[in-house]
């Protein structure tokens, strides 16, 4: 953990750009801050992260359906959802250089005082009392005003009608609730998930992939009977210990306490939260985030979203400090109730004879932030300029790269044959250009776990070397055994040294 | 084909809504026209369509990389790309009821004259000469004006700066070209693909999933050396006959002519177009679109997009007529050249010693339109109220459904066990509610190819029935053989009657 704080994160950003993981969007035109693109390698990895999430969270037992709704939504929806009124940030403008800043962030950075959620009058007072100045020009700051974070557009010809780019994928699920119930015939509890893009017109985007204006989410809206006892699958996770940072601990500067799932039920506003929190902790550990870098923070009342009756956000310790990566909200019947009232449509469902307006528990995952954490915690450096990412095999862009030792004497052809034999079952890539050392280095930079090299001995006895990314050790194995060996390594069934005869 | 024209397409839209394939977006608030959501079943199918496309088009031999770029792009990008000036439609407003219409569509519908791409002065003249009136109130139509189809938004605090929702995914690829070359080290020819959402502020959205304001695309930008002979893989498709509707045939009201890939090279502006067109023809046939319902139309000069030196769009015959489903454009160096000039960045790449500005061939697939075609050509009706979708097994939301014959005597438990045994290898679903007939009907409505039913005999001899969606015929097979039988059926290796012992 201490190592993470010491990482030169600029190095990670540099590799990510140079190797096609993350590019600044529209960079050749200077871009707009808060927009990033996934390059060829990043795109492969993002797909694997989303697939891994689906496999882990959207199990048939959980009855979680997935849908894909539009990113543009009519004003009525976002008025009803409360976003028009409450999805806001406090902004202050410098009287000298006209730069605009988020007032709360400016105060926090300048005074260390945590003020998220305070009203504009209070913020203006603190800025004045503490003498907070413009960080760009040192000028005086104007009064704090409220700024809505939604991006607006006009749909339709000429005058058009106002619509918004969705601030969360969740609203697309809530307004479809009746259609979902009707078509799936699902009984409570059931969930609806969505993976997609959302938008926030951040006043000051920052920290690379952390605070973006266009970002990608994976959200689950779990619909439950408010009288429901607990999730049927909860007991499977009773062994998990949740590191929870209570409000009391935050007020006193204390540490998270470890609560068993059973114990956590007394603290959490809804038992389904415990279920998702336990799974989140396990999934992020699978991605390589150490348990000590994860905590669940009970949000204070003034920072809790307007729709939530309690948030226990999963935070990860980044190089710059702790930051939310999964929002866990107990949305109650807030959304369905307001959409029912505003649309005039009945959004209850039948539980036996009784009409029930379901409550909602929502874990909302930030894909971009997950990516940041993955890169941060996978980054390795041998201190002599050799850098690599220790991605888990299932998340790495490729499981293996196949190389000929040199580009002559039939080795490239032999290596390509091996590559073609592997690629239908494994994510494999092939590279024959440059020295073998350069190819190992390039492969390490995108975190390919295993390099398979075809050398002169291969021509004699059909064996190849497999090189382990994490310690550069090599073993020798026969070409015929490769599928079994790679499968075993990917599943973690065999250790690397058992994968063949160690060399040297 | 004649049958397609006779289909009551409202029936298809009704099933699609009722069964969770396609919902109108924000329907409970009346929605906005031109926005549709994928429901739980539609979302499953969309994923399979995209995966099938990736497998077919993004092969390692083609060296096509995939990326994912932002949907919001700065104004400079879209000014440089020509979209600010040329991505326009002619609009006319009724002087009576103030309704706004696309002038060219109105003329086409009212007079049968094809006027796409004509300038506003000509359109105004035709409306006046032919006496075209408002279709809503019969009022007089005002002069035709030009209307830009991009949706704008303001990014940043307070005043902000204008940005646009991308009108195509392609621009995100072009502005990243330098980063892509640098990170992949790819040599020409290579491609970059993107699957994602694009936006057009259509004047009058129509025809369900055809003309949308928010739509999903799968695009490939193939970067080639303008001196390149032909795609290396082209000869694999020399057996394919392309149905091409030439400009001459269109002018004379003629039919498409069948050209071999070899012959087509003389007609097409670039040989890479032939390669993609041949693959498109094959892929859409795999989806179940008959060859006779597909043609490649050489677009006339006035309807060819501003960036293209020639479009041969793949059209499908829908219930309402022929419509573009894949745009095949020879974009030349139009985009890279303009972005190079406007950004001041060098976008050439080295071919040996020579600096080359690549040319681009682009097949651009509409996902929503593909969905429409798939539903249309898969819809079946026995004339007595039994309706189903004959989806290809790989595209169907599930390959099989597992049912207990009745909900008692241990049959549900047995059926669930069989379902759990299958679901790790096959897309399977389980349903035990309602009569077996109702369950067969529901399963047919979402096009599940095979229903596996567990009955009293199952308890005795561990055999189950498999029911074939397309003719309701049944065979009996042992539970142990199911994985092999289902695998064979999915791959098409075995016929249904060979899958077991036919019954009755």
Tab-separated table of N, CA, C and O in Angstrom, chain A residues 326-369:
chain	number	residue	atom	x	y	z
A	326	UNK	N	-17.483	2.302	-6.209
A	326	UNK	CA	-18.831	1.744	-6.359
A	326	UNK	C	-19.752	2.511	-5.398
A	326	UNK	O	-19.480	2.554	-4.196
A	327	UNK	N	-20.793	3.104	-5.939
A	327	UNK	CA	-21.780	3.732	-5.074
A	327	UNK	C	-22.817	2.702	-4.674
A	327	UNK	O	-23.420	2.066	-5.544
A	328	UNK	N	-23.007	2.495	-3.377
A	328	UNK	CA	-24.032	1.552	-2.902
A	328	UNK	C	-25.140	2.330	-2.224
A	328	UNK	O	-24.955	2.828	-1.120
A	329	UNK	N	-26.266	2.435	-2.918
A	329	UNK	CA	-27.335	3.298	-2.414
A	329	UNK	C	-28.587	2.484	-2.101
A	329	UNK	O	-28.941	1.570	-2.841
A	330	UNK	N	-29.223	2.836	-1.004
A	330	UNK	CA	-30.547	2.291	-0.718
A	330	UNK	C	-31.547	3.333	-1.201
A	330	UNK	O	-31.873	4.280	-0.496
A	331	UNK	N	-32.019	3.171	-2.443
A	331	UNK	CA	-32.858	4.186	-3.087
A	331	UNK	C	-34.305	4.114	-2.619
A	331	UNK	O	-35.128	4.908	-3.069
A	332	UNK	N	-34.627	3.132	-1.811
A	332	UNK	CA	-36.013	2.909	-1.346
A	332	UNK	C	-36.966	2.901	-2.542
A	332	UNK	O	-36.595	2.447	-3.619
A	333	UNK	N	-38.192	3.440	-2.344
A	333	UNK	CA	-39.124	3.515	-3.473
A	333	UNK	C	-39.128	4.921	-4.085
A	333	UNK	O	-40.052	5.296	-4.790
A	334	UNK	N	-38.057	5.693	-3.768
A	334	UNK	CA	-37.975	7.080	-4.224
A	334	UNK	C	-38.259	7.219	-5.722
A	334	UNK	O	-39.106	8.022	-6.128
A	335	UNK	N	-37.570	6.437	-6.542
A	335	UNK	CA	-37.669	6.623	-7.997
A	335	UNK	C	-38.995	6.119	-8.551
A	335	UNK	O	-39.654	6.811	-9.324
A	336	UNK	N	-39.375	4.900	-8.166
A	336	UNK	CA	-40.632	4.362	-8.709
A	336	UNK	C	-41.807	5.224	-8.257
A	336	UNK	O	-42.746	5.468	-9.009
A	337	UNK	N	-41.741	5.707	-7.018
A	337	UNK	CA	-42.849	6.511	-6.492
A	337	UNK	C	-42.988	7.826	-7.260
A	337	UNK	O	-44.079	8.220	-7.666
A	338	UNK	N	-41.870	8.494	-7.500
A	338	UNK	CA	-41.953	9.774	-8.197
A	338	UNK	C	-42.340	9.574	-9.664
A	338	UNK	O	-43.114	10.357	-10.214
A	339	UNK	N	-41.850	8.524	-10.297
A	339	UNK	CA	-42.246	8.287	-11.694
A	339	UNK	C	-43.716	7.881	-11.784
A	339	UNK	O	-44.397	8.198	-12.752
A	340	UNK	N	-44.179	7.172	-10.787
A	340	UNK	CA	-45.590	6.795	-10.749
A	340	UNK	C	-46.453	8.051	-10.615
A	340	UNK	O	-47.420	8.237	-11.360
A	341	UNK	N	-46.053	8.930	-9.711
A	341	UNK	CA	-46.825	10.161	-9.494
A	341	UNK	C	-46.769	11.067	-10.725
A	341	UNK	O	-47.778	11.648	-11.134
A	342	UNK	N	-45.609	11.188	-11.330
A	342	UNK	CA	-45.450	12.147	-12.425
A	342	UNK	C	-45.946	11.623	-13.768
A	342	UNK	O	-46.309	12.408	-14.638
A	343	UNK	N	-45.888	10.321	-13.975
A	343	UNK	CA	-46.348	9.784	-15.262
A	343	UNK	C	-47.811	9.372	-15.188
A	343	UNK	O	-48.458	9.195	-16.214
A	344	UNK	N	-48.317	9.181	-13.971
A	344	UNK	CA	-49.681	8.709	-13.820
A	344	UNK	C	-49.849	7.228	-14.141
A	344	UNK	O	-50.967	6.732	-14.234
A	345	UNK	N	-48.731	6.506	-14.304
A	345	UNK	CA	-48.823	5.070	-14.582
A	345	UNK	C	-48.584	4.264	-13.309
A	345	UNK	O	-47.742	4.641	-12.489
A	346	UNK	N	-49.311	3.181	-13.187
A	346	UNK	CA	-49.165	2.318	-12.019
A	346	UNK	C	-47.860	1.516	-12.117
A	346	UNK	O	-47.678	0.734	-13.042
A	347	UNK	N	-46.965	1.716	-11.189
A	347	UNK	CA	-45.691	0.987	-11.230
A	347	UNK	C	-45.574	-0.038	-10.098
A	347	UNK	O	-44.490	-0.526	-9.794
A	348	UNK	N	-46.694	-0.373	-9.500
A	348	UNK	CA	-46.646	-1.413	-8.467
A	348	UNK	C	-46.598	-2.782	-9.134
A	348	UNK	O	-46.885	-2.927	-10.313
A	349	UNK	N	-46.208	-3.784	-8.364
A	349	UNK	CA	-46.353	-5.150	-8.873
A	349	UNK	C	-47.061	-6.008	-7.841
A	349	UNK	O	-47.110	-5.671	-6.661
A	350	UNK	N	-47.614	-7.080	-8.317
A	350	UNK	CA	-48.414	-7.944	-7.459
A	350	UNK	C	-47.539	-8.940	-6.719
A	350	UNK	O	-46.765	-9.666	-7.333
A	351	UNK	N	-47.651	-8.947	-5.398
A	351	UNK	CA	-47.001	-9.974	-4.588
A	351	UNK	C	-48.134	-10.764	-3.940
A	351	UNK	O	-48.707	-10.307	-2.954
A	352	UNK	N	-48.422	-11.916	-4.537
A	352	UNK	CA	-49.618	-12.623	-4.086
A	352	UNK	C	-50.827	-11.779	-4.443
A	352	UNK	O	-51.030	-11.441	-5.601
A	353	UNK	N	-51.579	-11.371	-3.439
A	353	UNK	CA	-52.780	-10.565	-3.681
A	353	UNK	C	-52.496	-9.074	-3.527
A	353	UNK	O	-53.325	-8.240	-3.830
A	354	UNK	N	-51.302	-8.780	-2.990
A	354	UNK	CA	-51.017	-7.420	-2.567
A	354	UNK	C	-50.255	-6.624	-3.609
A	354	UNK	O	-49.329	-7.137	-4.241
A	355	UNK	N	-50.670	-5.377	-3.808
A	355	UNK	CA	-49.916	-4.469	-4.668
A	355	UNK	C	-48.732	-3.900	-3.892
A	355	UNK	O	-48.915	-3.329	-2.816
A	356	UNK	N	-47.550	-4.024	-4.446
A	356	UNK	CA	-46.349	-3.567	-3.742
A	356	UNK	C	-45.578	-2.614	-4.641
A	356	UNK	O	-45.403	-2.871	-5.831
A	357	UNK	N	-45.130	-1.508	-4.083
A	357	UNK	CA	-44.197	-0.641	-4.790
A	357	UNK	C	-42.805	-1.040	-4.297
A	357	UNK	O	-42.465	-0.810	-3.135
A	358	UNK	N	-42.021	-1.662	-5.165
A	358	UNK	CA	-40.745	-2.228	-4.693
A	358	UNK	C	-39.770	-1.157	-4.208
A	358	UNK	O	-39.824	-0.010	-4.640
A	359	UNK	N	-38.897	-1.556	-3.315
A	359	UNK	CA	-37.756	-0.734	-2.943
A	359	UNK	C	-36.557	-1.149	-3.802
A	359	UNK	O	-36.546	-2.227	-4.376
A	360	UNK	N	-35.583	-0.253	-3.860
A	360	UNK	CA	-34.435	-0.495	-4.729
A	360	UNK	C	-33.128	-0.373	-3.954
A	360	UNK	O	-32.922	0.588	-3.216
A	361	UNK	N	-32.283	-1.398	-4.139
A	361	UNK	CA	-30.902	-1.309	-3.657
A	361	UNK	C	-30.012	-1.266	-4.896
A	361	UNK	O	-30.180	-2.078	-5.802
A	362	UNK	N	-29.111	-0.306	-4.936
A	362	UNK	CA	-28.332	-0.076	-6.155
A	362	UNK	C	-26.834	-0.065	-5.910
A	362	UNK	O	-26.322	0.846	-5.284
A	363	UNK	N	-26.114	-1.046	-6.435
A	363	UNK	CA	-24.664	-0.888	-6.552
A	363	UNK	C	-24.351	-0.318	-7.944
A	363	UNK	O	-24.826	-0.828	-8.951
A	364	UNK	N	-23.598	0.766	-7.971
A	364	UNK	CA	-23.288	1.444	-9.227
A	364	UNK	C	-21.771	1.524	-9.392
A	364	UNK	O	-21.097	2.206	-8.632
A	365	UNK	N	-21.256	0.771	-10.375
A	365	UNK	CA	-19.809	0.631	-10.555
A	365	UNK	C	-19.299	1.609	-11.605
A	365	UNK	O	-19.870	1.697	-12.700
A	366	UNK	N	-18.227	2.314	-11.306
A	366	UNK	CA	-17.582	3.157	-12.303
A	366	UNK	C	-16.538	2.349	-13.059
A	366	UNK	O	-15.594	1.838	-12.468
A	367	UNK	N	-16.737	2.180	-14.368
A	367	UNK	CA	-15.792	1.375	-15.154
A	367	UNK	C	-14.448	2.093	-15.266
A	367	UNK	O	-13.387	1.486	-15.110
A	368	UNK	N	-14.478	3.392	-15.543
A	368	UNK	CA	-13.231	4.123	-15.732
A	368	UNK	C	-12.398	4.115	-14.453
A	368	UNK	O	-11.187	3.918	-14.484
A	369	UNK	N	-13.052	4.331	-13.327
A	369	UNK	CA	-12.329	4.321	-12.052
A	369	UNK	C	-11.773	2.942	-11.740
A	369	UNK	O	-10.688	2.802	-11.188
